[in-house]
PDB file of C-alpha atoms in Angstrom:
ATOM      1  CA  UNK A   1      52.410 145.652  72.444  1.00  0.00           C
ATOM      2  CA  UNK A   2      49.090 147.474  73.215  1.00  0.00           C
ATOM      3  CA  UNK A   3      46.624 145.585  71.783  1.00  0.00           C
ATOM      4  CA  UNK A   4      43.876 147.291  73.789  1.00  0.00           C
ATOM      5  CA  UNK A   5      41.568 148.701  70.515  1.00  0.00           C
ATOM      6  CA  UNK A   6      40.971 145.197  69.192  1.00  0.00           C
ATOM      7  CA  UNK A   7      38.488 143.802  71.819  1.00  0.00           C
ATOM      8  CA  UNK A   8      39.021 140.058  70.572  1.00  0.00           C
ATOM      9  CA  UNK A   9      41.360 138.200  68.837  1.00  0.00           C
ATOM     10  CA  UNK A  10      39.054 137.798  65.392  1.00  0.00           C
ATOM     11  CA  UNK A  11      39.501 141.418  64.975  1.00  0.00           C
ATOM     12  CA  UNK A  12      43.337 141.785  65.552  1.00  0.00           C
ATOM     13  CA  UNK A  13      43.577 138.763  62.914  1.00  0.00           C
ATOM     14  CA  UNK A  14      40.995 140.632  60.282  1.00  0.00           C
ATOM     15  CA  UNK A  15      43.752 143.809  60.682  1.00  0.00           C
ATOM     16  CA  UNK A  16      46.646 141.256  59.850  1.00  0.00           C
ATOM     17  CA  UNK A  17      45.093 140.193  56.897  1.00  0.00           C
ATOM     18  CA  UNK A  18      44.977 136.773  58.207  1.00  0.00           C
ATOM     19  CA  UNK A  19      41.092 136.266  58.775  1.00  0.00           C
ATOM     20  CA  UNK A  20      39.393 133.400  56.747  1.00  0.00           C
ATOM     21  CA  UNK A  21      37.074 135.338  53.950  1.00  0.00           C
ATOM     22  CA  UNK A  22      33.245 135.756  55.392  1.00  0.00           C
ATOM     23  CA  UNK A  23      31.961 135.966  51.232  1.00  0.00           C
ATOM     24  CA  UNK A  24      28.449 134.174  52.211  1.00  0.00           C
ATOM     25  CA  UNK A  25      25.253 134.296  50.516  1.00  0.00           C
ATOM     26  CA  UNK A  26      22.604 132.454  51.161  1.00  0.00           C
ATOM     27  CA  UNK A  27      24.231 130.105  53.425  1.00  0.00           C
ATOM     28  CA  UNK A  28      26.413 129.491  51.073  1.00  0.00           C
ATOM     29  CA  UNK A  29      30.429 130.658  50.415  1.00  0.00           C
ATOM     30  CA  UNK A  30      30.836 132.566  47.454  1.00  0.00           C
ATOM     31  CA  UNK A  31      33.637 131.977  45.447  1.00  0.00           C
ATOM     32  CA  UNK A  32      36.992 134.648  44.976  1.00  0.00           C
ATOM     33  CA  UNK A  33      38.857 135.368  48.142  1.00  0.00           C
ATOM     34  CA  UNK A  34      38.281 138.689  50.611  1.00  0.00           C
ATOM     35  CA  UNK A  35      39.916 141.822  50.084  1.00  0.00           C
ATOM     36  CA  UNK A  36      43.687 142.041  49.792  1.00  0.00           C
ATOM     37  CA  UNK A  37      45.358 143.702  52.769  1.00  0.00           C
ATOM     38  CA  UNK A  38      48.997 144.523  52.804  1.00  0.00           C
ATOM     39  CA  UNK A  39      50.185 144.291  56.483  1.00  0.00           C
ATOM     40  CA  UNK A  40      53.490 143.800  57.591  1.00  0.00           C
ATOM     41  CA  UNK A  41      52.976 142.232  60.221  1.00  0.00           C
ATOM     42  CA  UNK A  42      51.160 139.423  58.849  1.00  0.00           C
ATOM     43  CA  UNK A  43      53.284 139.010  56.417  1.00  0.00           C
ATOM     44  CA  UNK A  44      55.718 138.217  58.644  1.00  0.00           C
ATOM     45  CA  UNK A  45      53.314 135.781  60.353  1.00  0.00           C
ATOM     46  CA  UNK A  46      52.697 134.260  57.163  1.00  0.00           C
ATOM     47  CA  UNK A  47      56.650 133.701  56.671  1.00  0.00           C
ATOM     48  CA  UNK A  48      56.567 132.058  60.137  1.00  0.00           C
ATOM     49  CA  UNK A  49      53.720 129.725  59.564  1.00  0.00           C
ATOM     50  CA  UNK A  50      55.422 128.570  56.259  1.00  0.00           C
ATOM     51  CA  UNK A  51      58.736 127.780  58.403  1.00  0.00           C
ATOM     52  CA  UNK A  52      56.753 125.735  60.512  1.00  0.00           C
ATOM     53  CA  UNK A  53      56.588 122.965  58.437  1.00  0.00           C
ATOM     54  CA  UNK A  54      59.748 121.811  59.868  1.00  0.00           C
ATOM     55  CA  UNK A  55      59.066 122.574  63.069  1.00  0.00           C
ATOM     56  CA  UNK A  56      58.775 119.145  65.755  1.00  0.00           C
ATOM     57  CA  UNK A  57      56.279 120.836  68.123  1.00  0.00           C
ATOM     58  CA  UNK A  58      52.519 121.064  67.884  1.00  0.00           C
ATOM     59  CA  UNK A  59      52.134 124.056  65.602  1.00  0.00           C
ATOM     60  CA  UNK A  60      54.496 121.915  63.011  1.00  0.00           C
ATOM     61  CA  UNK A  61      52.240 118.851  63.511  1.00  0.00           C
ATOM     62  CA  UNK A  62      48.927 121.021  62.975  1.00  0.00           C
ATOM     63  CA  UNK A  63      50.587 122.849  59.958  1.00  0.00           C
ATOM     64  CA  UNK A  64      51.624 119.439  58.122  1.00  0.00           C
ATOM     65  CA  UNK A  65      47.815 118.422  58.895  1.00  0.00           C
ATOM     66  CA  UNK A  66      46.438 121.500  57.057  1.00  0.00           C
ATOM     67  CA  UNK A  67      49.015 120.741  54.323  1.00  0.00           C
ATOM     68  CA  UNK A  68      47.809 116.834  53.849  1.00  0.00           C
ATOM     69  CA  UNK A  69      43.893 118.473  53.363  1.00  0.00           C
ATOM     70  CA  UNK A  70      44.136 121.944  51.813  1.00  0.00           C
ATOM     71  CA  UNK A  71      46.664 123.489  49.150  1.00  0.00           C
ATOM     72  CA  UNK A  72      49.551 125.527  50.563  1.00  0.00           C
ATOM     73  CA  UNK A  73      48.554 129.107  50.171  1.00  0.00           C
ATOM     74  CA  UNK A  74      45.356 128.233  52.469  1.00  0.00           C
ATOM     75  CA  UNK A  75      47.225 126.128  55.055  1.00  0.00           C
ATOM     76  CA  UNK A  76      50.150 128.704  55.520  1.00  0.00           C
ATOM     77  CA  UNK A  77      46.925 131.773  56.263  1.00  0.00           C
ATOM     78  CA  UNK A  78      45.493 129.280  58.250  1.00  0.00           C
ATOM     79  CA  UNK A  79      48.971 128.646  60.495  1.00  0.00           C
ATOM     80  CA  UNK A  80      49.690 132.044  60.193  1.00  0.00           C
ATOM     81  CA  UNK A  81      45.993 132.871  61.846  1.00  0.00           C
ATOM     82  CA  UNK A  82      46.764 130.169  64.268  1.00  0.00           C
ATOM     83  CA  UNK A  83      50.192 132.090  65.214  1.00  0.00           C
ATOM     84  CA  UNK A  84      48.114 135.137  65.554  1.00  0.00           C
ATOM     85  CA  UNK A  85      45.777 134.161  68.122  1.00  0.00           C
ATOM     86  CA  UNK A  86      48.509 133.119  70.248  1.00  0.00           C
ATOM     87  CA  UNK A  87      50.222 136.373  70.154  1.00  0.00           C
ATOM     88  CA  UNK A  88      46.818 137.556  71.025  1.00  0.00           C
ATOM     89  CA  UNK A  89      46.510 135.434  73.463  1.00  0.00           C
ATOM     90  CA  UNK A  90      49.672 136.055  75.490  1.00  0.00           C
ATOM     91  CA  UNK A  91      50.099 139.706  74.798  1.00  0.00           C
ATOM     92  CA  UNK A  92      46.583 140.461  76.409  1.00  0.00           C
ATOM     93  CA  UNK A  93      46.609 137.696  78.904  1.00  0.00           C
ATOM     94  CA  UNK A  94      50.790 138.547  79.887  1.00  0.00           C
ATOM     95  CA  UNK A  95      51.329 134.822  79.897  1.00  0.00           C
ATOM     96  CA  UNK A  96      54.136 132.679  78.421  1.00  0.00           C
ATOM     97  CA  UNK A  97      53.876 130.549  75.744  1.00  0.00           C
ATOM     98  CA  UNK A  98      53.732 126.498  76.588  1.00  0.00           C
ATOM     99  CA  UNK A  99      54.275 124.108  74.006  1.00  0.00           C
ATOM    100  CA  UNK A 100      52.380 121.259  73.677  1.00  0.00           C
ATOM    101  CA  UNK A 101      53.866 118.664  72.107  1.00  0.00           C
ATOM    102  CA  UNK A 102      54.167 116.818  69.187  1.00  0.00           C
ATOM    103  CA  UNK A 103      52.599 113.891  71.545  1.00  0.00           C
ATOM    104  CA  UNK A 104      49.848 116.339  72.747  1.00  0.00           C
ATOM    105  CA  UNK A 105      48.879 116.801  68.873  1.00  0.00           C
ATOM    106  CA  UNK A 106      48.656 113.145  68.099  1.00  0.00           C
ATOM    107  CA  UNK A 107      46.656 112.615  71.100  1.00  0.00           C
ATOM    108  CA  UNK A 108      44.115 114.903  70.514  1.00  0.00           C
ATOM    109  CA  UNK A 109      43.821 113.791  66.767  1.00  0.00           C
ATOM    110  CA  UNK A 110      43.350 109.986  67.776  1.00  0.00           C
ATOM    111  CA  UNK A 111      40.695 111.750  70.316  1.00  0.00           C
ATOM    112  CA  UNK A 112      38.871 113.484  67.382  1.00  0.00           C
ATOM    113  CA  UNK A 113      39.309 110.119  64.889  1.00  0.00           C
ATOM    114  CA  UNK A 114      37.396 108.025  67.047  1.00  0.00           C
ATOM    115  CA  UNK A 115      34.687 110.437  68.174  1.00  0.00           C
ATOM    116  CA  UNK A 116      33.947 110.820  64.199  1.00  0.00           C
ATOM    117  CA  UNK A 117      34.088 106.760  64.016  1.00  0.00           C
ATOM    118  CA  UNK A 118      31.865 106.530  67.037  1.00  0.00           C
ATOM    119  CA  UNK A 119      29.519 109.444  65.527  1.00  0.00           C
ATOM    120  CA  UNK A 120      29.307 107.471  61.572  1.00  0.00           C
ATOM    121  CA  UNK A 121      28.492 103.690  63.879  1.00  0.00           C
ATOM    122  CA  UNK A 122      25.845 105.613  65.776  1.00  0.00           C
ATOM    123  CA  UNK A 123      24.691 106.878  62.390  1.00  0.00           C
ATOM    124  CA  UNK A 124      24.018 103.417  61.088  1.00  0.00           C
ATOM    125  CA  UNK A 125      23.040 101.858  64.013  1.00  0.00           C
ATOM    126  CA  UNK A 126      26.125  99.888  64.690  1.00  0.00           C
ATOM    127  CA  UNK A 127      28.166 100.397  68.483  1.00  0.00           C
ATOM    128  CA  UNK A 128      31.824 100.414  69.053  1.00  0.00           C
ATOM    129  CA  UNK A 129      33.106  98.081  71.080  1.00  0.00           C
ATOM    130  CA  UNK A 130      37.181  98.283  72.356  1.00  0.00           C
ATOM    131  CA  UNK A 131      39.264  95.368  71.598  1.00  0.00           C
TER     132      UNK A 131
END
């Protein structure tokens, strides 16, 4: 549980293998994926993050999210990144874990629905009023 050589959670993620590829040229993303990195541990991460699916609480919810909008290989690295900023998180910080809720989740996307409603009326001129 010492996690003291990786200074920030984006590095302890890159050793897991679990790090979204950084492939960019130009400002652009190329295409192919990073480099393949065997890790045990992230593989186990990744096997959590694709039982999550059932899950009720607010990693579930997120997870089925990243399934509706990305294929499942992507969403499952992306949960599985997810997981491993928590462990991060509370192995650095000695905290507990608190779940959030599924109601917590479904708040914060109605939250982030109408901010991008509110952002696309103040694009074309238009104001949102509440009914």
């Amino acid at each position: 549980a010492d996690l003291s050589r990786f200074s920030t959670s984006q590095q302890f993620c890159s050793w897991l293998g679990l790090a979204p590829p950084t492939r960019i040229s130009g400002g652009r993303a190329l295409s192919g994926s990073g480099p393949k990195i065997h890790n045990h541990a992230g593989q186990a991460l990744k096997q959590a993050a694709s039982n999550a699916r059932n899950d009720k609480g607010f990693i579930g919810a997120s997870h089925r999210a990243r399934l509706t909008r990305m294929d499942t290989s992507c969403a499952i690295k992306a949960t599985a990144h997810q997981l491993a900023r928590l462990i991060y998180s509370m192995l650095t910080k000695k905290q507990a874990y608190v779940e959030q809720g599924l109601a917590e989740f479904e708040a914060r996307s109605q939250d982030r629905q109408l901010r991008a409603l509110q952002r696309k009326a103040r694009k074309l001129g238009l104001q949102l009023v509440a009914a």
